[in-house]
Amino acid sequence: MDVLNGIVGVFSPVLLLYCLAGCVLGTLIGVLPGLGPAATMAILLPITMTLDNATGSIIMLAGLYYGASYGGSTTSILTNIPGEVSSVPTCFDGFPMTKAGRGGEALWVAAVSSFIAGIIGCAILAFVGPGLARFALQFGPPEYFALLFFSLTALISLSGESLLKGLGVGVLGMLLATMGSDPVSGEARFAYGQLALARGLDLIPVTVGLFGIAEILVSSEAGIARIYEGKLGRMMPRGQELAKSLKAALRGTFIGFPLGMLPGMTPPVASFMAYDVERRISRHPEKFGSGVIEGVAAPEAANNANAQAGFVPLMAFGIPTGPAPALILAALMIYGLQPGPMLFINNKEFVWTVIGSMFVGNVILLILNLPLVGLWARLSTVPYKYLAPVILGVCVVAAYSARNAVFDIWVALLAGVAGYAMRRCGWPVAPLILGFILGPMIELALSQSLNMGGPAIFFTRPFSAGLLLLAAIVVALSIAVARITKRRRTA
Amino acid sequence: MPPVSRKGIVEGALFFAVGMAGMAEALRLSRLPAGLQQTLAPGYYIAGLSALLLVIGLVHMALAGGSSAAQPGGVRPGRMLAMVAVLVAYVAAIPIVGYTAASLAFFIAAFRFFGVAAWSRSILLGLVYTAAFHVVFVVYCEVIFPRPMVTLF
């Protein structure tokens, strides 16, 4: 019933407009290569704050996040340029389908698979979310610390090729987050007598720089190709092809959703995994890469289900599983909403309206992505030379308006150069943001837990002890898997 | 003897330097009196993170000794540095000439930088974009930018 009330609640003109705006913007950034959902959310976050409507802002940011999962497939299929990292596997078979004159079918399958995954994901979120939140109410600081510590294992999957690099960058993010006042004593840290430094670093300029500005600096050197100008062909696949794609979409959904609830298992991980599973279970794995419809359906469903699943730990525990959910968390906090179990009790109407908006948003996205696909295809031809200055201009305003401080623009600029250097040198950026966001939460939970009963408290409470043990197992297994993979590569 | 990666040594040294700076701050904070009921004394958390960074920096430098000395090829930072210079000038100009005038100059320079060949087109686009940004952010979103030190009117 709550979810039905939520869906009805979205049908107010203002909220519907925010939902539509988020979905359109999400599709737009998904279509345009070079700007991901995390970067756009970071850029738009301070602007949505001026809307003075918490529900509307969160609905818009959420729509932007899962909308990007829909839009990212368009350029992958038509141009072989992935709009998002999670759309890379869609290129493998989507672009060969376009070259074979079946681009319309590939786009139809991508949109419908995303829709199926989105709706199933929303239903599971509505069903599982409140139960998880009630369970989370039993949590004290030690359990939260253990859960946050376990979330740090995401650094492993976000690390890319080198665990050491990921760990280093993650710890650096946590250290940067300590700038400003001590949460308990109030003492200024890393201030060196400067008022601007004593205020600490704000999340928005850091993310705007690391993602937005750095992306432009990297892209300005790379150059973006023009869209494929061939025919799309018919849209809906027929007979066996349709059945095969729907089955693959369901498999992708059930791979992407559980992964989405785990820290660090971001949409790219899920879409690659779903593509790999399809290839393994196929009777003709050798045909993958030449235009197989399951190769489009499964990764698209997986990345959308994964994006939707990220809202489960975010709303139930207040824990983000990746950079984009972390920005939604930041938005909730800016609006004075405490993400976590109490959100389902204290802000019941808000939570169900946001969940309801996801059902509505998925329908909007299906409408946007099926009849309007030609329009999106044309939009992706906008030359980068006209787009990049706008993005940079918005980055500057976004960094400034977070605290109305020119200092924050300098921070964004510095973060942009650092982000550029990190990408060029093969250092992962996502762990830095994860560390920056989780750092203060970990420090507070650690301090509170130690005050409750010293270090032993983590091992005397079953849930915290279990999670810490699980974190140790995940780290050990990851190191072992990385070593075996490295040995096989060199053999 | 395996080739030493200079890039790896520099990266490791950077982490080590940040770790050292963290340690120095942690030491300063640890000299301050701890508050009542405060088990985690000021500086201890920072000391822990900094120690981790020191170790990571040292390990990275040690591993660099055994890794390939190959440097990433094909990177020409010239364009990036030019773009950064344009951005630095833009940010520095905001408090001096104000947001709108600085934005106009920035947009014209950025269009030229990103490949709009004709000056007239860059100026026209700069004017349109500046007007759009002014309407959206200054008028509609009511973002308060610093008062310019130099004004023409």
XYZ file of C-alpha atoms in Angstrom:
644
model
C 0.000 0.000 0.000
C 2.823 2.376 0.923
C 4.376 2.011 -2.488
C 1.022 2.677 -4.192
C 0.667 5.858 -2.133
C 4.200 6.741 -3.210
C 3.353 6.268 -6.894
C 0.208 8.378 -6.484
C 2.298 11.015 -4.668
C 4.628 11.378 -7.662
C 1.688 12.388 -9.857
C 1.748 15.948 -8.526
C 2.789 18.301 -11.350
C 5.959 19.493 -9.567
C 7.307 16.041 -8.644
C 6.420 14.629 -12.043
C 8.376 17.475 -13.606
C 11.433 16.741 -11.404
C 11.180 13.049 -12.271
C 10.937 13.852 -15.981
C 13.839 16.336 -15.738
C 16.045 13.723 -13.988
C 15.188 11.038 -16.558
C 15.771 13.366 -19.537
C 19.065 14.651 -18.105
C 20.154 11.109 -17.238
C 19.410 9.888 -20.758
C 21.187 12.933 -22.170
C 24.370 12.378 -20.177
C 24.183 8.674 -20.935
C 24.019 9.478 -24.641
C 26.857 11.999 -24.520
C 30.210 10.292 -24.103
C 32.697 11.737 -21.645
C 30.419 12.692 -18.771
C 29.260 9.994 -16.370
C 26.349 9.989 -13.914
C 28.606 10.607 -10.887
C 30.178 13.675 -12.533
C 26.833 15.112 -13.598
C 25.284 14.461 -10.204
C 28.262 16.177 -8.571
C 27.835 19.158 -10.895
C 24.070 19.377 -10.438
C 23.971 18.675 -6.691
C 24.465 22.284 -5.554
C 22.047 23.476 -8.226
C 19.308 21.084 -7.078
C 19.818 22.491 -3.580
C 18.448 25.805 -4.802
C 15.162 24.101 -5.738
C 14.164 24.060 -2.058
C 12.304 20.771 -2.473
C 14.048 17.767 -0.862
C 11.773 15.130 -2.393
C 11.962 16.730 -5.841
C 15.766 17.037 -5.710
C 16.308 13.421 -4.662
C 13.781 12.205 -7.269
C 15.664 14.207 -9.908
C 19.108 12.919 -8.847
C 17.842 9.323 -8.673
C 16.245 9.672 -12.135
C 19.503 11.049 -13.430
C 21.400 8.060 -12.022
C 19.244 5.265 -13.424
C 18.429 7.297 -16.550
C 22.124 7.305 -17.444
C 22.027 3.498 -17.385
C 19.359 3.612 -20.128
C 21.008 6.291 -22.268
C 24.520 4.856 -22.104
C 23.563 2.067 -24.503
C 22.611 4.377 -27.416
C 26.125 5.476 -28.366
C 27.489 1.994 -27.578
C 25.096 0.474 -30.110
C 25.225 3.183 -32.771
C 28.828 4.374 -32.615
C 30.810 1.828 -30.609
C 31.568 4.666 -28.149
C 30.210 3.754 -24.707
C 28.325 6.633 -23.075
C 29.146 5.050 -19.688
C 31.715 2.506 -18.541
C 28.842 0.136 -17.751
C 27.805 0.240 -21.427
C 31.157 -1.083 -22.662
C 29.928 -4.727 -22.920
C 26.931 -3.483 -24.937
C 29.388 -2.333 -27.635
C 30.633 -5.891 -28.167
C 27.435 -7.093 -29.826
C 25.371 -3.903 -30.141
C 27.668 -2.201 -32.661
C 28.016 -5.328 -34.881
C 24.185 -5.453 -34.903
C 24.116 -1.824 -36.129
C 26.661 -2.569 -38.838
C 24.425 -5.458 -39.911
C 21.450 -3.058 -40.204
C 19.864 -4.270 -36.921
C 20.572 -1.167 -34.814
C 16.843 -0.623 -34.205
C 16.459 -4.100 -32.729
C 19.512 -3.610 -30.519
C 18.161 -0.279 -29.227
C 14.709 -1.806 -28.605
C 16.201 -4.726 -26.692
C 18.449 -2.411 -24.656
C 15.511 -0.171 -23.665
C 13.109 -3.038 -22.863
C 15.786 -4.968 -20.933
C 16.577 -1.859 -18.896
C 12.847 -1.382 -18.250
C 12.331 -4.982 -17.099
C 15.360 -4.735 -14.801
C 14.259 -1.336 -13.485
C 10.724 -2.436 -12.614
C 11.852 -5.717 -10.982
C 14.547 -3.772 -9.109
C 11.991 -1.248 -7.800
C 9.660 -4.044 -6.679
C 12.457 -5.780 -4.761
C 13.519 -2.443 -3.229
C 9.935 -1.784 -2.044
C 9.682 -5.326 -0.670
C 13.107 -5.691 0.980
C 13.874 -2.086 2.014
C 11.586 -1.700 5.072
C 12.572 -5.136 6.472
C 16.246 -4.315 6.189
C 15.659 -0.937 7.803
C 13.896 -2.576 10.791
C 16.863 -4.927 11.123
C 19.257 -1.988 10.969
C 17.488 -0.354 13.934
C 19.237 -2.843 16.206
C 22.597 -1.446 15.110
C 24.826 0.484 17.501
C 28.107 2.305 16.720
C 30.191 -0.946 16.721
C 27.869 -2.560 14.149
C 27.950 0.575 12.032
C 31.718 0.714 12.250
C 31.939 -2.938 11.164
C 29.505 -2.319 8.304
C 31.435 0.769 7.177
C 34.695 -1.123 7.476
C 33.183 -3.894 5.368
C 32.118 -1.225 2.849
C 35.772 -0.288 2.554
C 36.356 -3.688 0.934
C 34.781 -1.979 -2.086
C 38.189 -0.364 -2.498
C 39.336 -3.748 -3.807
C 36.877 -3.923 -6.696
C 37.265 -0.199 -7.407
C 41.059 -0.502 -7.441
C 41.372 -1.764 -10.992
C 44.701 -3.393 -11.739
C 46.526 -2.655 -8.485
C 45.142 -3.250 -5.016
C 47.987 -1.215 -3.518
C 47.061 1.807 -5.638
C 43.381 1.514 -4.737
C 44.190 1.181 -1.044
C 46.594 4.129 -1.158
C 44.107 6.377 -2.914
C 41.283 5.277 -0.589
C 43.362 6.057 2.529
C 44.363 9.388 0.964
C 40.647 10.180 0.548
C 40.036 9.344 4.204
C 42.964 11.572 5.248
C 41.740 14.479 3.096
C 38.328 14.160 4.746
C 39.924 14.791 8.169
C 40.739 18.385 7.172
C 38.633 20.821 9.177
C 37.429 20.422 12.727
C 37.740 17.271 14.843
C 34.244 15.731 15.247
C 34.683 15.316 19.023
C 37.080 18.013 20.279
C 36.382 20.613 17.564
C 40.122 21.234 17.130
C 41.090 22.478 13.641
C 43.116 19.924 11.680
C 45.460 20.651 8.753
C 44.415 24.316 8.948
C 47.903 25.889 9.263
C 46.276 29.092 10.516
C 44.111 29.535 7.414
C 40.370 30.058 7.872
C 39.526 28.483 4.496
C 41.426 25.317 5.407
C 39.860 25.231 8.880
C 36.450 24.819 7.213
C 37.716 21.595 5.661
C 37.198 20.269 2.162
C 33.676 20.012 0.832
C 32.629 16.885 -1.066
C 31.171 18.781 -4.037
C 34.273 20.668 -5.246
C 36.339 17.510 -4.799
C 33.942 15.364 -6.880
C 33.334 18.106 -9.459
C 37.086 18.351 -9.955
C 37.945 14.655 -9.893
C 35.147 13.648 -12.246
C 33.893 16.695 -14.193
C 36.985 18.862 -14.769
C 39.347 15.866 -15.052
C 37.025 14.263 -17.624
C 37.154 17.385 -19.792
C 40.939 17.627 -19.480
C 41.286 13.992 -20.575
C 38.656 14.267 -23.339
C 40.139 17.473 -24.753
C 43.181 15.444 -25.737
C 41.326 12.357 -26.930
C 38.760 13.888 -29.327
C 35.276 12.425 -29.779
C 34.148 10.700 -32.984
C 30.909 11.408 -34.816
C 27.877 9.184 -34.612
C 27.226 6.339 -37.049
C 24.862 7.598 -39.696
C 23.459 4.316 -40.964
C 19.853 3.124 -40.875
C 18.343 1.809 -37.658
C 16.236 -0.947 -39.304
C 13.118 -2.379 -37.633
C 12.737 -1.895 -33.889
C 11.130 -4.952 -32.294
C 12.858 -8.311 -32.718
C 10.677 -11.266 -33.737
C 10.102 -14.868 -32.634
C 13.061 -16.658 -31.144
C 15.202 -13.519 -31.014
C 12.585 -11.814 -28.820
C 12.325 -14.814 -26.488
C 16.110 -15.100 -26.238
C 16.530 -11.421 -25.418
C 13.821 -11.447 -22.726
C 15.336 -14.501 -21.032
C 18.783 -12.872 -21.129
C 17.284 -9.676 -19.649
C 15.858 -11.653 -16.723
C 19.182 -13.410 -16.133
C 20.969 -10.041 -16.270
C 18.508 -8.594 -13.745
C 19.108 -11.381 -11.257
C 22.873 -11.049 -11.641
C 22.884 -7.246 -11.423
C 20.525 -6.762 -8.477
C 22.267 -8.819 -5.750
C 25.625 -7.420 -6.848
C 24.239 -3.888 -6.579
C 23.621 -4.336 -2.865
C 27.304 -5.084 -2.239
C 29.838 -2.299 -1.793
C 31.925 -1.567 -4.857
C 29.908 -3.801 -7.161
C 29.050 -0.839 -9.370
C 27.076 -1.126 -12.664
C 30.208 -1.711 -14.814
C 31.127 -4.788 -12.735
C 27.586 -6.181 -13.080
C 27.303 -5.597 -16.825
C 30.655 -7.241 -17.547
C 29.707 -10.183 -15.340
C 26.292 -10.594 -17.006
C 27.885 -10.525 -20.466
C 30.408 -13.138 -19.375
C 27.675 -15.401 -17.952
C 25.672 -15.177 -21.214
C 28.703 -16.173 -23.214
C 29.480 -19.087 -20.894
C 25.960 -20.549 -20.944
C 25.440 -19.999 -24.674
C 25.491 -22.982 -27.062
C 27.409 -20.774 -29.488
C 29.859 -18.719 -27.414
C 31.982 -18.189 -30.524
C 29.222 -15.996 -32.010
C 29.483 -13.456 -29.187
C 31.048 -10.286 -30.503
C 29.447 -10.628 -33.913
C 25.970 -9.295 -33.060
C 24.239 -11.676 -30.612
C 21.062 -10.210 -29.105
C 21.673 -11.734 -25.643
C 24.972 -9.822 -25.581
C 22.969 -6.585 -25.570
C 20.044 -7.623 -23.338
C 21.989 -9.127 -20.415
C 24.514 -6.327 -19.696
C 21.882 -3.615 -20.148
C 19.519 -5.338 -17.699
C 22.359 -6.016 -15.265
C 23.610 -2.445 -15.120
C 20.110 -1.051 -14.636
C 19.189 -3.586 -11.938
C 22.501 -2.848 -10.267
C 21.858 0.907 -10.239
C 18.417 0.295 -8.701
C 19.793 -2.110 -6.080
C 22.222 0.537 -4.823
C 19.228 2.260 -3.203
C 18.629 -0.702 -0.840
C 21.756 -0.295 1.365
C 21.586 3.467 0.844
C 18.094 3.835 2.244
C 18.129 0.975 4.778
C 21.610 1.492 6.258
C 22.678 4.881 4.920
C 25.626 3.224 3.182
C 26.539 4.030 -0.414
C 27.858 1.251 -2.647
C 29.607 3.522 -5.163
C 30.293 7.152 -6.120
C 26.820 7.897 -7.557
C 24.830 6.546 -4.566
C 27.327 8.396 -2.359
C 26.271 11.664 -3.976
C 22.597 10.870 -3.320
C 23.634 10.206 0.291
C 25.332 13.610 0.365
C 22.166 15.237 -1.003
C 20.038 13.561 1.692
C 22.417 14.814 4.382
C 22.441 18.345 2.969
C 18.637 18.355 3.258
C 18.934 17.281 6.895
C 17.560 13.797 6.211
C 19.440 11.098 8.111
C 19.865 8.176 5.711
C 19.478 4.816 7.427
C 16.811 2.876 9.255
C 15.096 5.924 10.793
C 14.472 7.326 7.322
C 11.727 4.701 6.806
C 10.081 5.770 10.090
C 10.669 9.524 10.370
C 10.352 10.324 6.666
C 8.021 7.556 5.520
C 6.207 9.690 2.963
C 9.497 10.897 1.477
C 10.928 7.368 1.134
C 7.827 5.911 -0.538
C 7.467 8.871 -2.874
C 11.093 8.414 -3.987
C 10.548 4.648 -4.478
C 7.254 5.389 -6.291
C 9.100 7.845 -8.525
C 11.403 5.039 -9.624
C 8.440 3.057 -11.010
C 7.181 6.180 -12.798
C 10.740 7.064 -13.896
C 11.241 3.669 -15.525
C 8.038 4.109 -17.539
C 9.159 7.628 -18.558
C 12.532 6.223 -19.611
C 10.919 3.503 -21.720
C 8.877 6.178 -23.501
C 11.972 8.375 -23.916
C 14.112 5.557 -25.225
C 11.787 3.849 -27.694
C 10.003 6.506 -29.788
C 12.641 9.196 -29.221
C 15.693 7.109 -29.970
C 16.307 8.953 -33.245
C 16.441 12.261 -31.354
C 19.015 10.926 -28.873
C 21.061 9.608 -31.760
C 21.118 13.111 -33.294
C 21.995 14.740 -29.942
C 25.108 12.650 -29.617
C 26.429 14.356 -32.752
C 26.789 17.708 -30.923
C 30.481 18.550 -31.405
C 32.547 18.450 -28.257
C 33.908 21.944 -28.895
C 30.456 23.384 -28.087
C 29.806 21.093 -25.163
C 33.076 21.207 -23.202
C 33.001 24.959 -22.338
C 29.450 24.584 -20.967
C 30.457 21.647 -18.799
C 33.478 23.570 -17.466
C 31.321 26.637 -16.812
C 28.814 24.545 -14.860
C 31.669 22.868 -12.944
C 32.927 26.270 -11.771
C 29.460 27.381 -10.609
C 28.802 23.999 -8.974
C 32.073 24.119 -7.015
C 31.486 27.736 -5.939
C 27.814 27.516 -5.004
C 28.308 24.652 -2.534
C 29.557 27.156 0.088
C 29.742 30.398 -1.902
C 33.529 30.303 -1.651
C 36.079 30.991 -4.405
C 38.422 28.745 -2.382
C 36.204 25.807 -3.382
C 36.721 26.566 -7.101
C 40.481 26.371 -6.515
C 39.925 23.048 -4.723
C 37.900 21.784 -7.713
C 40.593 22.922 -10.116
C 43.322 21.230 -8.083
C 41.192 18.082 -7.822
C 40.671 18.248 -11.604
C 44.398 18.320 -12.289
C 44.924 15.546 -9.739
C 42.150 13.504 -11.362
C 43.725 14.019 -14.795
C 47.146 12.942 -13.495
C 45.642 9.918 -11.745
C 43.920 8.746 -14.919
C 47.018 9.268 -17.013
C 49.155 7.340 -14.515
C 46.621 4.523 -14.084
C 45.522 5.418 -10.555
C 41.832 4.734 -9.816
C 39.747 7.772 -8.839
C 36.653 6.090 -7.356
C 38.431 4.804 -4.169
C 39.406 8.381 -3.286
C 35.767 9.479 -3.298
C 34.680 6.383 -1.389
C 37.365 7.033 1.246
C 36.465 10.723 1.393
C 32.790 9.929 2.046
C 33.188 6.947 4.352
C 36.148 8.444 6.285
C 34.238 10.827 8.577
C 31.516 8.220 9.205
C 34.145 5.636 10.146
C 35.956 8.084 12.438
C 32.766 8.953 14.290
C 31.597 5.328 14.615
C 35.087 4.288 15.766
C 35.238 7.048 18.360
C 31.742 6.255 19.688
C 32.446 2.501 19.783
C 35.719 2.948 21.667
C 33.976 5.173 24.187
C 31.374 2.435 24.692
C 33.804 -0.320 25.598
C 37.267 -0.138 24.090
C 38.550 -2.158 21.121
C 37.125 -5.418 22.540
C 33.577 -4.249 21.814
C 33.956 -5.056 18.106
C 34.588 -8.714 18.873
C 32.075 -9.223 21.672
C 29.051 -8.222 19.577
C 28.152 -10.965 17.089
C 27.170 -8.802 14.115
C 30.226 -6.545 14.242
C 32.547 -9.520 14.814
C 30.920 -11.379 11.919
C 31.239 -8.446 9.537
C 34.862 -7.787 10.467
C 35.608 -11.492 9.904
C 33.783 -11.321 6.563
C 35.807 -8.247 5.585
C 39.037 -10.107 6.431
C 37.898 -13.104 4.331
C 36.973 -10.850 1.367
C 40.379 -9.118 1.520
C 42.270 -12.435 1.786
C 40.276 -13.986 -1.080
C 40.754 -10.926 -3.288
C 44.514 -10.961 -2.726
C 44.629 -14.705 -3.479
C 42.538 -14.319 -6.670
C 44.689 -11.376 -7.813
C 47.882 -13.424 -7.303
C 46.496 -16.452 -9.172
C 45.348 -14.237 -12.075
C 48.749 -12.531 -12.230
C 50.553 -15.889 -12.214
C 48.323 -17.205 -15.026
C 48.963 -14.095 -17.083
C 52.725 -14.368 -16.756
C 52.705 -18.168 -17.370
C 69.257 -6.046 -11.838
C 65.627 -5.182 -12.747
C 65.014 -1.685 -14.193
C 63.759 0.928 -11.751
C 60.543 2.792 -12.618
C 61.095 6.496 -11.950
C 57.347 7.066 -12.149
C 56.789 4.450 -9.442
C 59.441 6.026 -7.199
C 57.861 9.490 -7.589
C 54.354 8.121 -6.886
C 55.568 6.253 -3.819
C 57.469 9.328 -2.614
C 54.312 11.431 -2.955
C 52.366 9.041 -0.744
C 55.246 8.978 1.718
C 55.337 12.795 1.831
C 51.576 13.029 2.463
C 51.956 10.380 5.161
C 54.747 12.414 6.794
C 52.616 15.574 6.723
C 49.790 13.599 8.325
C 52.122 12.264 11.009
C 53.337 15.787 11.821
C 49.736 16.967 12.218
C 48.856 13.898 14.290
C 51.829 14.636 16.570
C 50.684 18.255 17.031
C 47.139 17.131 17.846
C 48.264 14.400 20.241
C 49.976 17.045 22.404
C 46.585 18.690 22.978
C 44.606 17.589 26.038
C 41.991 14.928 25.287
C 38.402 15.767 26.144
C 36.408 14.031 28.837
C 35.106 10.590 27.818
C 37.280 10.699 24.692
C 38.974 7.337 24.211
C 40.191 8.094 20.688
C 42.481 11.025 21.476
C 42.865 13.810 18.883
C 45.401 12.833 16.279
C 45.259 9.067 16.802
C 42.925 8.481 13.854
C 45.057 10.701 11.617
C 48.192 8.943 12.876
C 46.716 5.576 11.885
C 45.840 6.738 8.366
C 49.209 8.457 7.938
C 51.075 5.334 9.057
C 49.150 3.368 6.426
C 50.125 5.918 3.769
C 53.782 5.754 4.819
C 53.743 1.964 4.476
C 51.924 2.119 1.115
C 54.416 4.720 -0.142
C 57.399 2.594 0.902
C 55.924 -0.617 -0.568
C 55.097 1.180 -3.823
C 58.659 2.504 -4.072
C 60.048 -0.958 -3.321
C 57.837 -2.573 -5.959
C 58.820 0.114 -8.480
C 62.345 -1.295 -8.329
C 61.139 -4.576 -9.787
C 58.659 -3.218 -12.295
C 59.110 -2.146 -15.875
C 60.712 1.221 -16.394
C 58.412 1.918 -19.347
C 56.660 5.256 -19.190
C 53.135 5.748 -20.550
C 53.525 6.887 -24.134
C 51.475 9.215 -26.309
C 50.693 11.679 -23.525
C 51.132 15.320 -24.492
C 50.259 17.411 -21.462
C 50.606 20.671 -23.435
C 46.898 20.985 -24.262
C 45.911 20.063 -20.737
C 48.275 22.660 -19.253
C 46.905 25.323 -21.621
C 43.342 24.485 -20.547
C 44.353 24.596 -16.886
C 45.977 28.013 -17.494
C 42.688 29.286 -18.988
C 40.781 27.959 -15.972
C 43.281 29.461 -13.497
C 42.940 32.850 -15.209
C 39.125 32.518 -15.083
C 39.001 31.687 -11.368
C 41.521 34.435 -10.544
C 39.496 36.961 -12.566
C 36.131 36.275 -10.863
C 36.878 38.322 -7.677
C 38.587 41.053 -9.731
C 36.238 41.775 -12.637
C 33.160 39.871 -11.437
C 31.523 36.633 -12.523
C 29.847 37.818 -15.719
C 32.840 39.616 -17.274
C 35.203 36.785 -16.303
C 32.782 34.222 -17.773
C 32.584 36.076 -21.081
C 36.370 36.072 -21.415
C 36.528 32.426 -20.339
C 33.907 31.222 -22.809
C 35.558 33.017 -25.735
C 38.945 31.535 -24.797
C 37.446 28.074 -24.209
C 35.672 28.009 -27.583
C 38.918 28.972 -29.309
C 40.764 26.314 -27.303
C 38.297 23.531 -28.134
C 38.446 24.272 -31.845
C 35.954 26.981 -32.851
C 38.144 28.499 -35.563
C 36.563 31.906 -36.226
C 36.955 34.685 -33.633
C 33.561 36.152 -34.554
C 31.841 32.816 -33.875
C 33.701 32.366 -30.569
C 32.688 35.869 -29.441
C 29.060 35.337 -30.460
C 28.897 31.953 -28.716
C 30.642 33.468 -25.670
C 28.014 36.211 -25.456
C 25.122 33.742 -25.782
C 26.559 31.318 -23.198
C 27.409 34.119 -20.738
C 23.881 35.493 -21.010
C 22.414 32.009 -20.488
C 24.641 31.343 -17.455
C 23.789 34.766 -16.001
C 20.059 34.144 -16.347
C 20.193 30.604 -14.948
C 22.626 31.027 -12.068
C 22.617 34.706 -11.095
C 18.966 35.578 -11.791
C 17.094 32.277 -11.391
C 19.227 30.311 -8.878
C 20.283 33.531 -7.041
C 23.894 32.393 -6.606
C 25.755 35.273 -4.934
C 29.155 35.777 -6.567
C 31.931 37.950 -5.070
C 31.602 41.694 -5.701
C 34.151 42.733 -8.350
C 37.105 44.880 -7.272
C 37.107 46.614 -10.666
C 33.841 47.836 -12.187
C 33.259 49.660 -15.464
C 29.857 51.087 -14.576
